[in-house]
Amino acid sequence: MYPVAYFDAASSEPLHPQAREALLAAIDAGWADPARLYGAARRAHLLLEQARTDVAEALGARPDEVSFTASGTQAVHLGVLGTLHGRRRAGRHLVTSAVEHSSVLHAGQVHEREGGTVETVGVDLSGRVDLARFAEAVAAPGTALACLQTANHEVGTTQPVAEAAGACRAHGVPLLVDAAQTAGRMPIPPGWSVLAASAHKWGGPAGVGVLAVRKGTRFRSFLPEDERERRRVPGFENVPAVVAAAAALRAVRAEAEREQARLSALVDRIRTRVKETVPDVEVIGDPVGRAPHIVTFSCLYVDGEALLTELDKAGFAVSSGSSCTASTLRPSHVLEAMGVLTHGNVRVSLPRGTRADEVDAFLAALPDLVRRIRQDAGVA
Amino acid sequence: MTEVTQPALTIDALGKKCPIPIIMLAEQINYVPLNAVVAVLADDPAAYTDVPAWCRLKSHRHVGSYELPEGGWAIHVRRNY
């Protein structure tokens, strides 16, 4: 049995050892209700607020701007719909890019069903939003909110968030920034009004998302009234998981610059070598302006599911945006919006600590697997 | 409305999932003369993106995609070389 090389960090980063340690300690120390006034409750409250302070500092927010959610998806849902709700008087129009995470697009669909309008701004072949059109869309009267991710979750391309924020500011429109793929890896770009992130993508446990709402941004939860998390997120906080999430963020930030540069060099190696060794391959996304850990490519004439199965058998855990590998019959909306090949798609996303020899083993195995699948399909 | 060039060859890939429509197109495009048009009939949503992407990668020309009354598209490709 070969050890599996795990290359799906964009789905979930393995738990950081310091997060594990913090989680175990906090399960014992932080179980009580942080809203109560006895000793164990005060202890839980202190742990929660220290974690909030740490996460806020890491993301460039004030502690009272930060709320913890049950996931990154929930942070986006609450952030999008809560800001739209808070800005009802300003208008009912939402602007997003075509390649946002499905949580943004699905929140937009709810908004449309409630009578709101959504404008989806297209991207270029690299997956980067058309900034001029985004700015134009934001300027339209009645725009209540704009959404833009820091980097795309499928192809890695970074978005011009600071520039988009400038356009939003000029028109008094809040910008929700989905930082799920880059928080803990890259600095958070300036100018956000609402920020969403997910702890298990930076090495924290699953079940913790972050929703930060900048002071002065109108926000009103659309959910039933609840006192927790400054009325932004209902329900009892998972204090031990939040503490672990903060510990992971502290740990990865301390090593981020060096580790992400190292992963980025490995991604460069994959981008170059795949083109050299696999015929008829399209390496997707911006080669330079990208998240450090993500690379995606599509192999012509190859069934994505077959390739993932073969890679899994060979000991490589990767993901794919091809339709047959997703739960839907449609290919990834990101690849569609970019106009790139959607079949035979493989996303490699490197977790912290990925070794060069693991990447080299992947690069050595790939060409033959692709060749065999093509052969089986009758492609010469 | 612009005139749609009559295809020299029609490939029926209806009901077939990608990459099969693309494999059929790659196999058969050389059956038509230079500058002739091949129509790929497909109803896998992936084909709608993948045929034009294949044209870009292979330097053929995607002429247009026309909805079929019974669902799917006729995706027209002009052989460039």
Short mmCIF file of N, CA, C and O in Angstrom, two decimals, chain A residues 125 280 282 300-303 330-331 336 339-343 379, chain B residues 18-19 22-23 26-27 44-46 49-50 53-54 56-58:
data_model
loop_
_atom_site.label_atom_id
_atom_site.label_comp_id
_atom_site.label_asym_id
_atom_site.label_seq_id
_atom_site.Cartn_x
_atom_site.Cartn_y
_atom_site.Cartn_z
N LEU A 125 -10.39 34.49 -20.51
CA LEU A 125 -9.96 33.10 -20.65
C LEU A 125 -9.17 32.60 -19.43
O LEU A 125 -9.10 31.41 -19.16
N ASP A 280 -1.86 17.43 -26.06
CA ASP A 280 -3.25 17.92 -26.09
C ASP A 280 -3.79 18.22 -24.70
O ASP A 280 -4.81 17.69 -24.27
N GLU A 282 -4.63 21.43 -21.87
CA GLU A 282 -4.77 22.87 -21.68
C GLU A 282 -4.59 23.16 -20.20
O GLU A 282 -5.39 22.73 -19.37
N LEU A 300 -7.57 16.83 -23.39
CA LEU A 300 -8.47 16.56 -24.50
C LEU A 300 -8.76 15.07 -24.62
O LEU A 300 -7.84 14.25 -24.46
N TYR A 301 -10.01 14.74 -24.95
CA TYR A 301 -10.45 13.36 -25.26
C TYR A 301 -10.41 12.44 -24.05
O TYR A 301 -10.48 11.22 -24.19
N VAL A 302 -10.29 13.00 -22.85
CA VAL A 302 -10.18 12.16 -21.65
C VAL A 302 -11.42 12.36 -20.78
O VAL A 302 -11.86 13.50 -20.56
N ASP A 303 -11.98 11.27 -20.30
CA ASP A 303 -13.09 11.32 -19.38
C ASP A 303 -12.55 11.65 -17.99
O ASP A 303 -11.70 10.94 -17.46
N ARG A 330 -24.09 19.11 -15.22
CA ARG A 330 -23.45 20.25 -15.86
C ARG A 330 -21.98 20.29 -15.46
O ARG A 330 -21.64 19.98 -14.33
N PRO A 331 -21.12 20.72 -16.38
CA PRO A 331 -19.73 20.93 -15.96
C PRO A 331 -19.65 22.16 -15.05
O PRO A 331 -20.62 22.90 -14.90
N GLU A 336 -17.03 26.74 -17.62
CA GLU A 336 -17.97 27.22 -18.65
C GLU A 336 -17.81 28.71 -18.88
O GLU A 336 -17.72 29.17 -20.03
N GLY A 339 -14.80 29.55 -20.78
CA GLY A 339 -14.78 29.05 -22.16
C GLY A 339 -13.62 28.09 -22.41
O GLY A 339 -13.15 27.95 -23.52
N VAL A 340 -13.17 27.43 -21.36
CA VAL A 340 -12.09 26.45 -21.52
C VAL A 340 -12.68 25.04 -21.53
O VAL A 340 -13.84 24.84 -21.18
N LEU A 341 -11.84 24.11 -21.91
CA LEU A 341 -12.24 22.70 -21.99
C LEU A 341 -12.74 22.23 -20.62
O LEU A 341 -12.05 22.41 -19.62
N THR A 342 -13.92 21.62 -20.59
CA THR A 342 -14.46 21.19 -19.29
C THR A 342 -14.25 19.70 -19.05
O THR A 342 -14.32 19.25 -17.91
N HIS A 343 -14.03 18.92 -20.11
CA HIS A 343 -13.84 17.49 -19.86
C HIS A 343 -12.36 17.20 -19.58
O HIS A 343 -11.50 18.03 -19.86
N VAL A 379 -8.76 6.78 -29.08
CA VAL A 379 -8.09 7.97 -29.61
C VAL A 379 -6.63 7.62 -29.86
O VAL A 379 -5.94 7.15 -28.95
N CYS B 18 -19.62 14.12 -23.10
CA CYS B 18 -18.23 14.52 -23.36
C CYS B 18 -17.31 13.58 -22.59
O CYS B 18 -17.64 13.20 -21.49
N PRO B 19 -16.18 13.18 -23.16
CA PRO B 19 -15.57 13.76 -24.37
C PRO B 19 -15.96 13.10 -25.69
O PRO B 19 -15.35 13.41 -26.70
N ILE B 22 -16.46 15.23 -28.78
CA ILE B 22 -15.20 15.86 -29.21
C ILE B 22 -14.32 14.84 -29.92
O ILE B 22 -13.66 15.15 -30.92
N ILE B 23 -14.32 13.63 -29.41
CA ILE B 23 -13.54 12.57 -30.05
C ILE B 23 -14.08 12.32 -31.47
O ILE B 23 -13.31 12.22 -32.43
N ALA B 26 -12.99 15.21 -33.72
CA ALA B 26 -11.57 15.16 -34.06
C ALA B 26 -11.30 14.08 -35.11
O ALA B 26 -10.47 14.27 -36.00
N GLU B 27 -12.03 12.95 -34.99
CA GLU B 27 -11.85 11.86 -35.95
C GLU B 27 -12.33 12.24 -37.34
O GLU B 27 -11.73 11.87 -38.35
N ASP B 44 -25.19 17.14 -24.58
CA ASP B 44 -24.47 17.22 -23.31
C ASP B 44 -24.05 18.68 -23.12
O ASP B 44 -23.36 19.23 -23.98
N PRO B 45 -24.48 19.32 -22.01
CA PRO B 45 -24.13 20.73 -21.81
C PRO B 45 -22.62 20.99 -21.92
O PRO B 45 -22.21 22.09 -22.32
N ALA B 46 -21.80 19.98 -21.59
CA ALA B 46 -20.34 20.18 -21.68
C ALA B 46 -19.91 20.44 -23.12
O ALA B 46 -18.96 21.19 -23.36
N THR B 49 -19.63 24.10 -24.38
CA THR B 49 -18.38 24.80 -24.06
C THR B 49 -17.19 24.13 -24.75
O THR B 49 -16.26 24.79 -25.21
N ASP B 50 -17.21 22.80 -24.81
CA ASP B 50 -16.01 22.07 -25.20
C ASP B 50 -15.73 22.09 -26.69
O ASP B 50 -14.56 22.06 -27.10
N ALA B 53 -14.03 25.33 -27.35
CA ALA B 53 -12.70 25.28 -26.72
C ALA B 53 -11.75 24.40 -27.55
O ALA B 53 -10.57 24.73 -27.73
N TRP B 54 -12.28 23.31 -28.06
CA TRP B 54 -11.47 22.43 -28.92
C TRP B 54 -11.03 23.19 -30.17
O TRP B 54 -9.87 23.09 -30.59
N ARG B 56 -10.53 26.37 -30.49
CA ARG B 56 -9.47 27.32 -30.09
C ARG B 56 -8.14 26.58 -29.95
O ARG B 56 -7.12 27.03 -30.46
N LEU B 57 -8.16 25.40 -29.29
CA LEU B 57 -6.92 24.66 -29.06
C LEU B 57 -6.36 24.10 -30.36
O LEU B 57 -5.15 23.99 -30.52
N LYS B 58 -7.26 23.72 -31.29
CA LYS B 58 -6.83 23.05 -32.51
C LYS B 58 -6.82 23.99 -33.71
O LYS B 58 -6.65 23.54 -34.86
#
